[in-house]
Short mmCIF file of C-alpha atoms and ligand atoms in Angstrom, two decimals:
data_model
loop_
_atom_site.label_atom_id
_atom_site.label_comp_id
_atom_site.label_asym_id
_atom_site.label_seq_id
_atom_site.Cartn_x
_atom_site.Cartn_y
_atom_site.Cartn_z
CA UNK A 133 0.00 0.00 0.00
CA UNK A 134 3.00 2.25 0.33
CA UNK A 135 2.89 2.25 -3.45
CA UNK A 136 -0.59 3.64 -3.21
CA UNK A 137 0.69 6.41 -0.98
CA UNK A 138 3.48 7.12 -3.39
CA UNK A 139 0.89 7.33 -6.14
CA UNK A 140 -1.12 9.73 -4.06
CA UNK A 141 -3.84 7.12 -3.61
CA UNK A 142 -3.63 6.52 0.11
CA UNK A 143 -6.43 4.19 1.19
CA UNK A 144 -6.54 5.48 4.74
CA UNK A 145 -4.55 2.56 6.07
CA UNK A 146 -3.99 2.90 9.85
CA UNK A 147 -0.36 1.75 9.66
CA UNK A 148 1.34 3.15 6.57
CA UNK A 149 4.80 1.96 5.76
CA UNK A 150 6.16 5.43 6.29
CA UNK A 151 4.66 7.68 8.92
CA UNK A 152 2.76 10.73 7.72
CA UNK A 153 3.07 14.34 8.91
CA UNK A 154 0.75 15.40 11.73
CA UNK A 155 -1.11 17.95 9.63
CA UNK A 156 -1.81 15.40 6.94
CA UNK A 157 -3.07 12.86 9.47
CA UNK A 158 -5.36 15.37 11.13
CA UNK A 159 -6.65 16.32 7.71
CA UNK A 160 -7.46 12.67 7.04
CA UNK A 161 -9.38 12.34 10.29
CA UNK A 162 -11.26 15.53 9.49
CA UNK A 163 -12.14 14.19 6.06
CA UNK A 164 -13.44 10.96 7.57
CA UNK A 165 -15.47 12.91 10.12
CA UNK A 166 -17.14 14.88 7.35
CA UNK A 167 -19.42 11.95 6.60
CA UNK A 168 -20.69 11.71 10.19
CA UNK A 169 -23.95 13.04 11.46
CA UNK A 170 -23.52 16.57 12.84
CA UNK A 171 -22.54 16.39 16.51
CA UNK A 172 -23.17 20.10 16.97
CA UNK A 173 -25.84 22.47 15.80
CA UNK A 174 -28.98 21.05 17.38
CA UNK A 175 -30.17 18.93 14.45
CA UNK A 176 -29.17 15.46 15.69
CA UNK A 177 -31.65 14.06 18.21
CA UNK A 178 -29.71 11.04 19.46
CA UNK A 179 -26.16 9.96 20.31
CA UNK A 180 -24.88 13.44 21.16
CA UNK A 181 -25.47 16.01 23.88
CA UNK A 182 -24.66 19.54 22.86
CA UNK A 183 -25.04 22.52 25.17
CA UNK A 184 -23.81 24.97 22.49
CA UNK A 185 -21.65 26.77 25.04
CA UNK A 186 -18.80 28.62 23.30
CA UNK A 187 -15.36 27.45 24.38
CA UNK A 188 -16.59 24.41 26.30
CA UNK A 189 -15.30 21.88 23.77
CA UNK A 190 -11.87 23.48 23.78
CA UNK A 191 -11.75 23.52 27.57
CA UNK A 192 -12.80 19.87 27.85
CA UNK A 193 -10.34 18.85 25.14
CA UNK A 194 -7.47 20.61 26.93
CA UNK A 195 -8.34 18.96 30.24
CA UNK A 196 -8.70 15.61 28.46
CA UNK A 197 -5.32 15.95 26.79
CA UNK A 198 -3.62 16.87 30.06
CA UNK A 199 -4.76 13.64 31.75
CA UNK A 200 -5.11 11.26 28.81
CA UNK A 201 -2.05 9.25 29.80
CA UNK A 202 -2.84 9.13 33.50
CA UNK A 203 -3.91 5.64 34.55
CA UNK A 204 -6.83 5.06 36.89
CA UNK A 205 -5.50 1.57 37.56
CA UNK A 206 -3.83 2.74 40.75
CA UNK A 207 -5.35 5.71 42.58
CA UNK A 208 -2.30 6.01 44.85
CA UNK A 209 0.02 6.59 41.89
CA UNK A 210 -2.18 9.29 40.37
CA UNK A 211 -3.88 11.19 43.18
CA UNK A 212 -5.05 13.82 40.71
CA UNK A 213 -7.42 11.31 39.20
CA UNK A 214 -8.68 10.12 42.56
CA UNK A 215 -9.36 13.71 43.60
CA UNK A 216 -11.28 14.48 40.41
CA UNK A 217 -13.20 11.21 40.58
CA UNK A 218 -14.20 11.83 44.20
CA UNK A 219 -15.26 15.36 43.31
CA UNK A 220 -17.46 14.07 40.44
CA UNK A 221 -19.05 11.46 42.68
CA UNK A 222 -19.63 14.12 45.32
CA UNK A 223 -21.32 16.42 42.81
CA UNK A 224 -23.59 13.63 41.54
CA UNK A 225 -24.39 12.52 45.08
CA UNK A 226 -25.29 16.02 46.23
CA UNK A 227 -27.53 16.49 43.21
CA UNK A 228 -29.31 13.20 43.85
CA UNK A 229 -30.11 13.26 47.55
CA UNK A 230 -26.74 12.40 49.09
CA UNK A 231 -24.29 14.92 50.49
CA UNK A 232 -23.26 16.22 53.86
CA UNK A 233 -26.61 17.10 55.46
CA UNK A 234 -27.31 15.52 58.85
CA UNK A 235 -29.96 13.16 57.50
CA UNK A 236 -28.28 12.54 54.15
CA UNK A 237 -27.29 8.95 53.45
CA UNK A 238 -23.57 8.07 53.34
CA UNK A 239 -23.55 7.81 49.56
CA UNK A 240 -20.45 6.45 47.82
CA UNK A 241 -19.81 5.80 44.16
CA UNK A 242 -17.50 5.17 41.25
CA UNK A 243 -16.86 6.78 37.91
CA UNK A 244 -17.44 4.34 35.07
CA UNK A 245 -17.05 4.59 31.32
CA UNK A 246 -20.76 4.97 30.60
CA UNK A 247 -24.31 4.04 31.44
CA UNK A 248 -23.95 0.45 30.34
CA UNK A 249 -20.96 -0.12 32.61
CA UNK A 250 -22.79 1.53 35.52
CA UNK A 251 -25.78 -0.77 35.04
CA UNK A 252 -23.63 -3.89 34.68
CA UNK A 253 -21.91 -2.99 37.95
CA UNK A 254 -25.19 -2.30 39.74
CA UNK A 255 -26.35 -5.78 38.73
CA UNK A 256 -22.99 -7.32 39.70
CA UNK A 257 -23.07 -5.70 43.14
CA UNK A 258 -26.63 -6.95 43.68
CA UNK A 259 -25.76 -10.43 42.49
CA UNK A 260 -22.60 -10.77 44.55
CA UNK A 261 -24.32 -9.44 47.66
CA UNK A 262 -26.48 -12.57 47.60
CA UNK A 263 -24.14 -15.58 47.40
CA UNK A 264 -26.98 -17.57 48.97
CA UNK A 265 -28.99 -17.25 45.74
CA UNK A 266 -27.82 -19.90 43.29
CA UNK A 267 -29.76 -18.61 40.29
CA UNK A 268 -30.19 -14.84 40.75
CA UNK A 269 -32.84 -12.87 38.88
CA UNK A 270 -33.53 -9.16 38.26
CA UNK A 271 -36.96 -7.57 37.72
CA UNK A 272 -36.75 -4.90 35.04
CA UNK A 273 -39.53 -2.94 33.26
CA UNK A 274 -39.73 -3.66 29.54
CA UNK A 275 -39.11 0.05 28.92
CA UNK A 276 -35.82 0.03 30.86
CA UNK A 277 -32.62 0.40 28.90
CA UNK A 278 -31.29 -2.63 26.99
CA UNK A 279 -28.11 -2.43 29.08
CA UNK A 280 -29.94 -4.31 31.86
CA UNK A 281 -30.42 -7.21 29.44
CA UNK A 282 -26.76 -6.98 28.57
CA UNK A 283 -25.85 -7.05 32.26
CA UNK A 284 -28.07 -10.08 32.80
CA UNK A 285 -26.48 -11.79 29.83
CA UNK A 286 -22.89 -11.03 30.83
CA UNK A 287 -23.43 -11.92 34.48
CA UNK A 288 -25.65 -14.96 33.91
CA UNK A 289 -28.50 -13.44 35.87
CA UNK A 290 -32.07 -14.16 34.70
CA UNK A 291 -34.08 -11.18 33.47
CA UNK A 292 -37.73 -10.95 34.52
CA UNK A 293 -39.39 -8.32 32.33
CA UNK A 294 -42.03 -6.24 34.09
CA UNK A 295 -44.81 -5.20 31.70
CA UNK A 296 -45.70 -1.52 31.37
CA UNK A 297 -49.10 0.05 30.89
CA UNK A 298 -49.43 0.74 27.15
CA UNK A 299 -50.95 4.17 27.85
CA UNK A 300 -48.79 5.52 30.68
CA UNK A 301 -45.72 3.56 29.50
CA UNK A 302 -44.92 2.92 33.17
CA UNK A 303 -44.80 -0.29 35.20
CA UNK A 304 -47.14 -0.40 38.18
CA UNK A 305 -45.80 -1.22 41.63
CA UNK A 306 -48.15 -4.21 41.61
CA UNK A 307 -46.56 -5.53 38.41
CA UNK A 308 -43.12 -5.12 39.98
CA UNK A 309 -44.29 -6.93 43.12
CA UNK A 310 -45.61 -9.77 40.98
CA UNK A 311 -42.21 -10.12 39.29
CA UNK A 312 -40.28 -10.37 42.58
CA UNK A 313 -39.52 -13.90 43.74
CA UNK A 314 -37.19 -15.48 46.30
CA UNK A 315 -34.26 -15.33 43.85
CA UNK A 316 -34.72 -11.68 42.87
CA UNK A 317 -31.59 -9.71 43.78
CA UNK A 318 -32.45 -6.39 42.12
CA UNK A 319 -35.43 -4.36 40.99
CA UNK A 320 -34.83 -1.63 38.44
CA UNK A 321 -36.70 1.44 37.27
CA UNK A 322 -35.96 4.42 35.05
CA UNK A 323 -35.88 8.16 35.66
CA UNK A 324 -36.70 8.57 32.87
CA UNK A 325 -36.80 5.76 30.31
CA UNK A 326 -34.71 6.47 27.24
CA UNK A 327 -37.28 5.49 24.63
CA UNK A 328 -40.21 7.61 25.85
CA UNK A 329 -38.74 9.94 28.47
CA UNK A 330 -41.21 8.75 31.10
CA UNK A 331 -40.30 8.68 34.81
CA UNK A 332 -41.32 5.42 36.48
CA UNK A 333 -43.15 5.53 39.85
CA UNK A 334 -39.87 5.22 41.74
CA UNK A 335 -41.25 5.75 45.26
CA UNK A 336 -43.87 3.01 44.86
CA UNK A 337 -41.46 0.59 43.21
CA UNK A 338 -38.72 1.21 45.79
CA UNK A 339 -41.24 0.59 48.58
CA UNK A 340 -42.20 -2.74 47.06
CA UNK A 341 -38.52 -3.69 46.68
CA UNK A 342 -37.68 -2.64 50.24
CA UNK A 343 -40.64 -4.63 51.52
CA UNK A 344 -39.22 -7.69 49.80
CA UNK A 345 -35.69 -6.99 51.04
CA UNK A 346 -34.44 -6.44 47.49
CA UNK A 347 -32.13 -3.73 46.17
CA UNK A 348 -33.70 -1.06 43.94
CA UNK A 349 -31.62 0.61 41.23
CA UNK A 350 -32.81 3.84 39.63
CA UNK A 351 -31.44 4.19 36.14
CA UNK A 352 -31.06 7.93 35.92
CA UNK A 353 -28.32 7.65 33.30
CA UNK A 354 -30.36 9.80 30.98
CA UNK A 355 -32.24 12.09 33.35
CA UNK A 356 -30.20 12.21 36.53
CA UNK A 357 -28.48 15.40 35.47
CA UNK A 358 -31.62 17.15 34.18
CA UNK A 359 -34.50 16.24 36.48
CA UNK A 360 -32.97 18.03 39.52
CA UNK A 361 -32.56 21.26 37.53
CA UNK A 362 -36.04 20.94 36.03
CA UNK A 363 -37.40 20.54 39.57
CA UNK A 364 -35.56 23.69 40.65
CA UNK A 365 -37.16 25.44 37.69
CA UNK A 366 -40.57 24.51 39.08
CA UNK A 367 -41.40 21.48 36.93
CA UNK A 368 -43.37 18.72 38.66
CA UNK A 369 -40.60 16.11 38.99
CA UNK A 370 -41.67 13.14 41.15
CA UNK A 371 -39.28 11.81 43.83
CA UNK A 372 -36.73 9.53 42.19
CA UNK A 373 -33.42 9.87 44.05
CA UNK A 374 -31.95 8.93 47.45
CA UNK A 375 -34.69 10.98 49.09
CA UNK A 376 -36.76 7.85 48.40
CA UNK A 377 -35.96 5.44 51.23
CA UNK A 378 -35.85 2.17 49.28
CA UNK A 379 -33.56 3.41 46.50
CA UNK A 380 -30.24 1.61 46.97
CA UNK A 381 -28.31 2.74 43.88
CA UNK A 382 -28.54 5.34 41.11
CA UNK A 383 -26.66 5.71 37.84
CA UNK A 384 -26.20 9.09 36.14
CA UNK A 385 -24.22 9.68 32.97
CA UNK A 386 -22.03 12.76 32.85
CA UNK A 387 -21.49 12.26 29.12
CA UNK A 388 -25.18 12.90 28.57
CA UNK A 389 -26.78 15.94 30.21
CA UNK A 390 -23.71 17.02 32.18
CA UNK A 391 -22.40 17.68 28.66
CA UNK A 392 -19.00 16.06 29.29
CA UNK A 393 -17.17 14.33 26.43
CA UNK A 394 -17.90 10.63 26.14
CA UNK A 395 -16.66 8.05 28.59
CA UNK A 396 -18.04 9.14 31.97
CA UNK A 397 -20.91 7.91 34.11
CA UNK A 398 -21.34 7.75 37.87
CA UNK A 399 -22.73 4.80 39.80
CA UNK A 400 -23.85 5.76 43.31
CA UNK A 401 -24.74 3.46 46.20
CA UNK A 402 -26.67 4.55 49.27
CA UNK A 403 -24.02 3.09 51.61
CA UNK A 404 -20.44 1.78 51.41
CA UNK A 405 -21.73 -1.68 52.37
CA UNK A 406 -24.02 -1.75 49.34
CA UNK A 407 -21.09 -0.82 47.09
CA UNK A 408 -18.63 -3.37 48.52
CA UNK A 409 -19.60 -6.33 46.27
CA UNK A 410 -19.08 -4.12 43.20
CA UNK A 411 -15.29 -4.29 43.67
CA UNK A 412 -13.04 -6.98 42.27
CA UNK A 413 -9.68 -7.83 43.86
CA UNK A 414 -7.17 -10.47 42.89
CA UNK A 415 -3.80 -11.26 44.46
CA UNK A 416 -3.43 -14.82 43.14
CA UNK A 417 -0.71 -14.11 40.61
CA UNK A 418 2.88 -12.90 40.78
CA UNK A 419 2.12 -9.40 39.48
CA UNK A 420 0.51 -6.43 41.25
CA UNK A 421 -2.61 -7.08 43.30
CA UNK A 422 -5.45 -5.94 41.13
CA UNK A 423 -8.19 -3.97 42.85
CA UNK A 424 -10.80 -2.67 40.44
CA UNK A 425 -13.92 -0.79 41.51
CA UNK A 426 -15.14 -0.84 37.89
CA UNK A 427 -14.91 -3.16 34.89
CA UNK A 428 -11.89 -1.60 33.22
CA UNK A 429 -8.52 -1.93 34.87
CA UNK A 430 -6.31 0.51 33.00
CA UNK A 431 -8.44 3.63 32.62
CA UNK A 432 -7.54 6.88 30.93
CA UNK A 433 -7.76 9.97 33.07
CA UNK A 434 -8.88 11.94 30.02
CA UNK A 435 -12.66 11.56 30.30
CA UNK A 436 -12.58 12.13 34.07
CA UNK A 437 -10.54 15.32 33.78
CA UNK A 438 -12.71 16.54 30.93
CA UNK A 439 -15.87 15.94 32.96
CA UNK A 440 -14.35 17.67 35.97
CA UNK A 441 -13.48 20.71 33.86
CA UNK A 442 -16.93 20.73 32.26
CA UNK A 443 -18.79 20.66 35.58
CA UNK A 444 -16.61 23.33 37.13
CA UNK A 445 -16.94 25.59 34.11
CA UNK A 446 -20.70 25.30 33.75
CA UNK A 447 -21.53 25.32 37.46
CA UNK A 448 -25.01 25.09 38.94
CA UNK A 449 -26.05 28.35 37.31
CA UNK A 450 -24.94 27.08 33.91
CA UNK A 451 -26.81 23.79 34.21
CA UNK A 452 -29.92 25.61 35.38
CA UNK A 453 -29.76 27.90 32.35
CA UNK A 454 -29.18 24.96 29.99
CA UNK A 455 -32.06 23.02 31.56
CA UNK A 456 -34.37 25.99 31.03
CA UNK A 457 -33.35 26.24 27.37
CA UNK A 458 -33.85 22.51 26.94
CA UNK A 459 -37.26 22.60 28.63
CA UNK A 460 -38.38 25.38 26.27
CA UNK A 461 -37.05 23.45 23.27
CA UNK A 462 -38.96 20.35 24.35
CA UNK A 463 -42.16 22.39 24.65
CA UNK A 464 -41.64 23.87 21.18
CA UNK A 465 -40.92 20.52 19.53
CA UNK A 466 -43.90 18.89 21.26
CA UNK A 467 -46.12 21.69 19.98
CA UNK A 468 -44.82 21.09 16.47
CA UNK A 469 -45.80 17.43 16.76
CA UNK A 470 -49.25 18.31 18.14
CA UNK A 471 -49.80 20.62 15.18
CA UNK A 472 -48.88 18.00 12.60
CA UNK A 473 -51.85 16.08 11.26
CA UNK A 474 -51.38 12.32 11.60
CA UNK A 475 -48.83 12.47 14.42
CA UNK A 476 -49.42 11.95 18.12
CA UNK A 477 -47.11 12.33 21.12
CA UNK A 478 -46.64 8.85 22.55
CA UNK A 479 -46.05 10.40 25.96
CA UNK A 480 -46.53 13.93 27.24
CA UNK A 481 -42.96 15.19 27.66
CA UNK A 482 -41.90 15.22 31.30
CA UNK A 483 -38.16 15.37 30.85
CA UNK A 484 -36.02 15.99 27.76
CA UNK A 485 -37.46 13.49 25.29
CA UNK A 486 -40.07 14.08 22.62
CA UNK A 487 -41.48 10.81 21.32
CA UNK A 488 -44.24 10.57 18.74
CA UNK A 489 -46.05 8.01 16.67
CA UNK A 490 -48.26 8.01 13.59
CA UNK A 491 -52.04 7.79 13.77
CA UNK A 492 -52.45 7.74 10.00
CA UNK A 493 -51.77 4.52 8.05
CA UNK A 494 -50.74 6.60 5.02
CA UNK A 495 -48.04 8.34 7.05
CA UNK A 496 -45.23 5.83 7.47
CA UNK A 497 -42.98 6.89 10.36
CA UNK A 498 -39.89 5.36 8.81
CA UNK A 499 -40.47 7.27 5.58
CA UNK A 500 -41.01 10.40 7.66
CA UNK A 501 -37.66 9.84 9.37
CA UNK A 502 -35.97 9.70 5.95
CA UNK A 503 -37.79 12.85 4.84
CA UNK A 504 -36.63 14.62 7.98
CA UNK A 505 -33.09 13.43 7.33
CA UNK A 506 -33.29 14.86 3.84
CA UNK A 507 -34.19 18.18 5.46
CA UNK A 508 -31.21 18.01 7.83
CA UNK A 509 -33.02 16.70 10.95
CA UNK A 510 -31.60 13.47 12.28
CA UNK A 511 -34.18 11.69 14.40
CA UNK A 512 -34.18 8.19 15.83
CA UNK A 513 -36.75 5.64 14.63
CA UNK A 514 -37.90 3.13 17.26
CA UNK A 515 -39.42 -0.18 16.15
CA UNK A 516 -42.78 -1.42 17.40
CA UNK A 517 -42.52 -3.67 20.43
CA UNK A 518 -45.32 -5.76 21.94
CA UNK A 519 -48.36 -3.51 22.10
CA UNK A 520 -46.25 -0.35 21.74
CA UNK A 521 -46.29 1.17 18.26
CA UNK A 522 -43.27 2.23 16.26
CA UNK A 523 -42.22 5.74 17.21
CA UNK A 524 -39.74 8.51 16.58
CA UNK A 525 -37.45 9.55 19.42
CA UNK A 526 -35.92 12.98 19.90
CA UNK A 527 -33.30 13.47 22.59
CA UNK A 528 -33.46 17.21 23.12
CA UNK A 529 -30.46 19.20 24.31
CA UNK A 530 -29.86 22.88 24.91
CA UNK A 531 -28.41 23.32 21.40
CA UNK A 532 -31.85 22.60 19.92
CA UNK A 533 -33.41 25.72 21.44
CA UNK A 534 -32.43 28.14 18.64
CA UNK A 535 -33.60 25.62 16.02
CA UNK A 536 -37.10 24.97 17.28
CA UNK A 537 -38.82 27.52 15.06
CA UNK A 538 -37.38 25.83 11.95
CA UNK A 539 -38.51 22.37 13.02
CA UNK A 540 -42.30 22.82 12.84
CA UNK A 541 -42.50 23.82 9.15
CA UNK A 542 -39.98 21.13 8.19
CA UNK A 543 -41.92 18.50 10.11
CA UNK A 544 -45.13 19.47 8.32
CA UNK A 545 -43.34 19.46 5.01
CA UNK A 546 -41.69 16.10 5.69
CA UNK A 547 -45.03 14.60 6.77
CA UNK A 548 -46.65 15.78 3.54
CA UNK A 549 -43.80 14.29 1.51
CA UNK A 550 -43.98 11.02 3.43
CA UNK A 551 -47.72 10.80 2.77
CA UNK A 552 -47.16 11.51 -0.90
CA UNK A 553 -44.46 8.82 -1.08
CA UNK A 554 -46.67 6.34 0.73
CA UNK A 555 -45.68 3.59 3.14
CA UNK A 556 -42.68 1.38 2.44
CA UNK A 557 -43.43 -1.59 0.27
CA UNK A 558 -40.96 -4.33 0.95
CA UNK A 559 -39.84 -6.51 -1.95
CA UNK A 560 -42.36 -9.31 -2.54
CA UNK A 561 -42.19 -12.08 0.02
CA UNK A 562 -39.80 -10.25 2.32
CA UNK A 563 -42.45 -9.28 4.89
CA UNK A 564 -43.64 -12.87 5.15
CA UNK A 565 -40.04 -14.06 5.34
CA UNK A 566 -39.25 -11.58 8.11
CA UNK A 567 -42.30 -12.64 10.10
CA UNK A 568 -41.68 -16.36 9.80
CA UNK A 569 -37.92 -16.75 9.66
CA UNK A 570 -36.32 -18.02 12.85
CA UNK A 571 -32.97 -16.61 13.94
CA UNK A 572 -31.38 -20.06 13.69
CA UNK A 573 -32.33 -20.28 10.02
CA UNK A 574 -30.40 -17.11 9.23
CA UNK A 575 -27.29 -18.21 7.40
CA UNK A 576 -24.60 -15.73 6.35
CA UNK A 577 -25.68 -16.38 2.75
CA UNK A 578 -29.28 -15.46 3.56
CA UNK A 579 -28.12 -12.27 5.27
CA UNK A 580 -25.97 -11.38 2.29
CA UNK A 581 -29.01 -12.00 0.06
CA UNK A 582 -31.19 -9.82 2.27
CA UNK A 583 -28.56 -7.10 2.27
CA UNK A 584 -28.48 -7.21 -1.50
CA UNK A 585 -32.30 -7.17 -1.76
CA UNK A 586 -32.35 -4.09 0.47
CA UNK A 587 -29.69 -2.38 -1.59
CA UNK A 588 -27.11 -2.69 1.18
CA UNK A 589 -24.94 -5.13 -0.69
CA UNK A 590 -22.34 -2.76 -2.03
CA UNK A 591 -22.11 -0.78 1.17
CA UNK A 592 -21.55 -3.80 3.39
CA UNK A 593 -19.41 -5.75 0.96
CA UNK A 594 -16.85 -3.01 0.45
CA UNK A 595 -17.21 -0.17 2.92
CA UNK A 596 -13.85 1.37 2.00
CA UNK A 597 -12.64 4.63 3.48
CA UNK A 598 -15.40 6.67 1.87
CA UNK A 599 -18.26 4.59 3.21
CA UNK A 600 -16.55 4.31 6.57
CA UNK A 601 -16.89 7.99 7.06
CA UNK A 602 -16.96 10.05 3.96
CA UNK A 603 -19.83 8.62 1.92
CA UNK A 604 -21.48 11.94 1.38
CA UNK A 605 -23.34 10.68 -1.63
CA UNK A 606 -25.03 8.01 0.43
CA UNK A 607 -26.22 10.56 2.91
CA UNK A 608 -25.10 11.45 6.40
CA UNK A 609 -23.89 8.43 8.33
CA UNK A 610 -21.86 6.95 5.52
CA UNK A 611 -22.59 3.97 3.33
CA UNK A 612 -24.82 2.10 5.78
CA UNK A 613 -27.49 4.32 7.18
CA UNK A 614 -30.55 2.12 7.74
CA UNK A 615 -33.34 3.70 5.72
CA UNK A 616 -37.11 3.27 5.76
CA UNK A 617 -36.90 -0.02 3.88
CA UNK A 618 -34.48 -1.54 6.38
CA UNK A 619 -36.54 -0.24 9.28
CA UNK A 620 -39.74 -1.62 7.75
CA UNK A 621 -38.12 -5.02 7.37
CA UNK A 622 -36.85 -4.98 10.95
CA UNK A 623 -40.24 -3.82 12.17
CA UNK A 624 -41.87 -6.82 10.48
CA UNK A 625 -39.46 -9.18 12.21
CA UNK A 626 -39.83 -10.43 15.79
CA UNK A 627 -37.20 -9.07 18.25
CA UNK A 628 -35.04 -12.22 18.21
CA UNK A 629 -34.77 -12.01 14.44
CA UNK A 630 -34.08 -8.25 14.57
CA UNK A 631 -31.17 -9.00 16.86
CA UNK A 632 -29.74 -11.67 14.61
CA UNK A 633 -30.20 -9.61 11.46
CA UNK A 634 -28.48 -6.57 12.93
CA UNK A 635 -25.69 -8.66 14.43
CA UNK A 636 -25.06 -10.09 10.98
CA UNK A 637 -25.19 -6.66 9.32
CA UNK A 638 -22.84 -5.13 11.87
CA UNK A 639 -20.58 -8.14 11.48
CA UNK A 640 -20.46 -7.40 7.78
CA UNK A 641 -19.59 -3.76 8.50
CA UNK A 642 -16.87 -4.57 10.98
CA UNK A 643 -14.29 -5.98 8.62
CA UNK A 644 -10.66 -4.93 8.65
CA UNK A 645 -9.50 -2.58 5.93
CA UNK A 646 -6.05 -3.24 4.54
C1 PLP B 892 -31.69 5.39 30.61
C2 PLP B 892 -30.39 4.92 30.03
N1 PLP B 892 -29.70 3.97 30.65
C3 PLP B 892 -28.54 3.50 30.18
C4 PLP B 892 -28.02 3.97 29.00
C5 PLP B 892 -26.72 3.39 28.45
O1 PLP B 892 -25.74 4.38 28.44
P1 PLP B 892 -24.40 4.26 27.56
O2 PLP B 892 -24.82 4.35 26.14
O3 PLP B 892 -23.61 5.42 28.05
O4 PLP B 892 -23.75 2.97 27.88
C6 PLP B 892 -28.71 4.97 28.30
C7 PLP B 892 -28.21 5.47 27.01
O5 PLP B 892 -28.87 6.19 26.32
C8 PLP B 892 -29.92 5.45 28.83
O6 PLP B 892 -30.63 6.39 28.19
#
């Protein structure tokens, strides 16, 4: 490939024969990034959290760079990291009902790499606190984040799904109670759920869990850093934090609404004793004794320092201001949905999510999503599940506020275009195939055939540097952005088949480039 470089046809190889100048390399990364969805500007309603605060990115990047090579493996070797980590945990604790008040619980916590790691560790701590239970189980609402299922899978804990009311989108305390058995080690609830932005009845659920002697984890990964500010702004936020007696642990992601760069979440426990089984220690080898509070052992100080800098720069007044802007943006977007014929809010917004569905069979939500994309609005389609219809999810951040006025007309326009285009018609036989195919019957050949039938063949067969990041001609997101046809196919398939199909597709995408 060095020949390619010599010919000026560099393929973007990660390890060229001869190293390239810094400027050139940065230019390459920038070129690859050009095909990504826009992380800033308030037009991407998932994946990113943008406060649109001038200078904040630069500050966080500088703090990140200064600690990137510091290793969280040993807090005694790098006290700077320990100090910043303790300060972050303290800030999260104080915000969520811990702190130094006389009646405040003795909350402790750890900084993890993200919400998923926090949830896995909450499940691990609950599991390992009950060595008497041979086959532990967790009771989790069906609307709770998929990371609980991942935790159950990784930790070999059985998952008991708790049904939610199809109208309120919340589990009842009675349904939680019914799911608790002698082997239940943890009950979970969300504040709020990611998909719909609905806050579960935490106080009632925690009471049921406490009555059964079971831990109760509140997944506030998404909302833990917004609900307290919204409450201070006068919004009716129900009790969801350590002020609720039965709540034993809470997760809150700083890389979401604390607006820190990615790689930081906080897992809090009501007491040190509740946290103890989260830790892992091992001295049975000739090297250093490994003591890990979290899953990773070597950990970069970068994300922790960046989060620390972000929190200190924004301060309480900054977060309050950003929460107010976000609340107003949510109200404006929800109004736009209410004004659009054929759309209905799936839940009245009570946090920072706007989620809507279609009430008109001629208005296909997945087509609408594509029409919005064509107009520069990147929304997140959600497939139907059980008795819950397909929906469109908008994670709203402060950066959306100045854009709200543009959204309404574009939404109306996109809805009209989607109606004119009509619902997706899958290639003949594909709907029936999707509905009847079992995951086991999915061979790589069949997946390749499906990919080809859906027009994904070229993109997945040869992503190349352009499709990996610079495929402008195939739209934002590169060469494999699932479109309405793919979503319609997935929607027709049962969840187990969706999983298999997407695993196969992602497996096709994740191929080394040489
Ligand atoms: C409620 C909730 N829990 C957990 C997670 C998982 O977080 P992460 O993607 O940081 O692992 C998310 C992510 O959106 C979430 O919204």
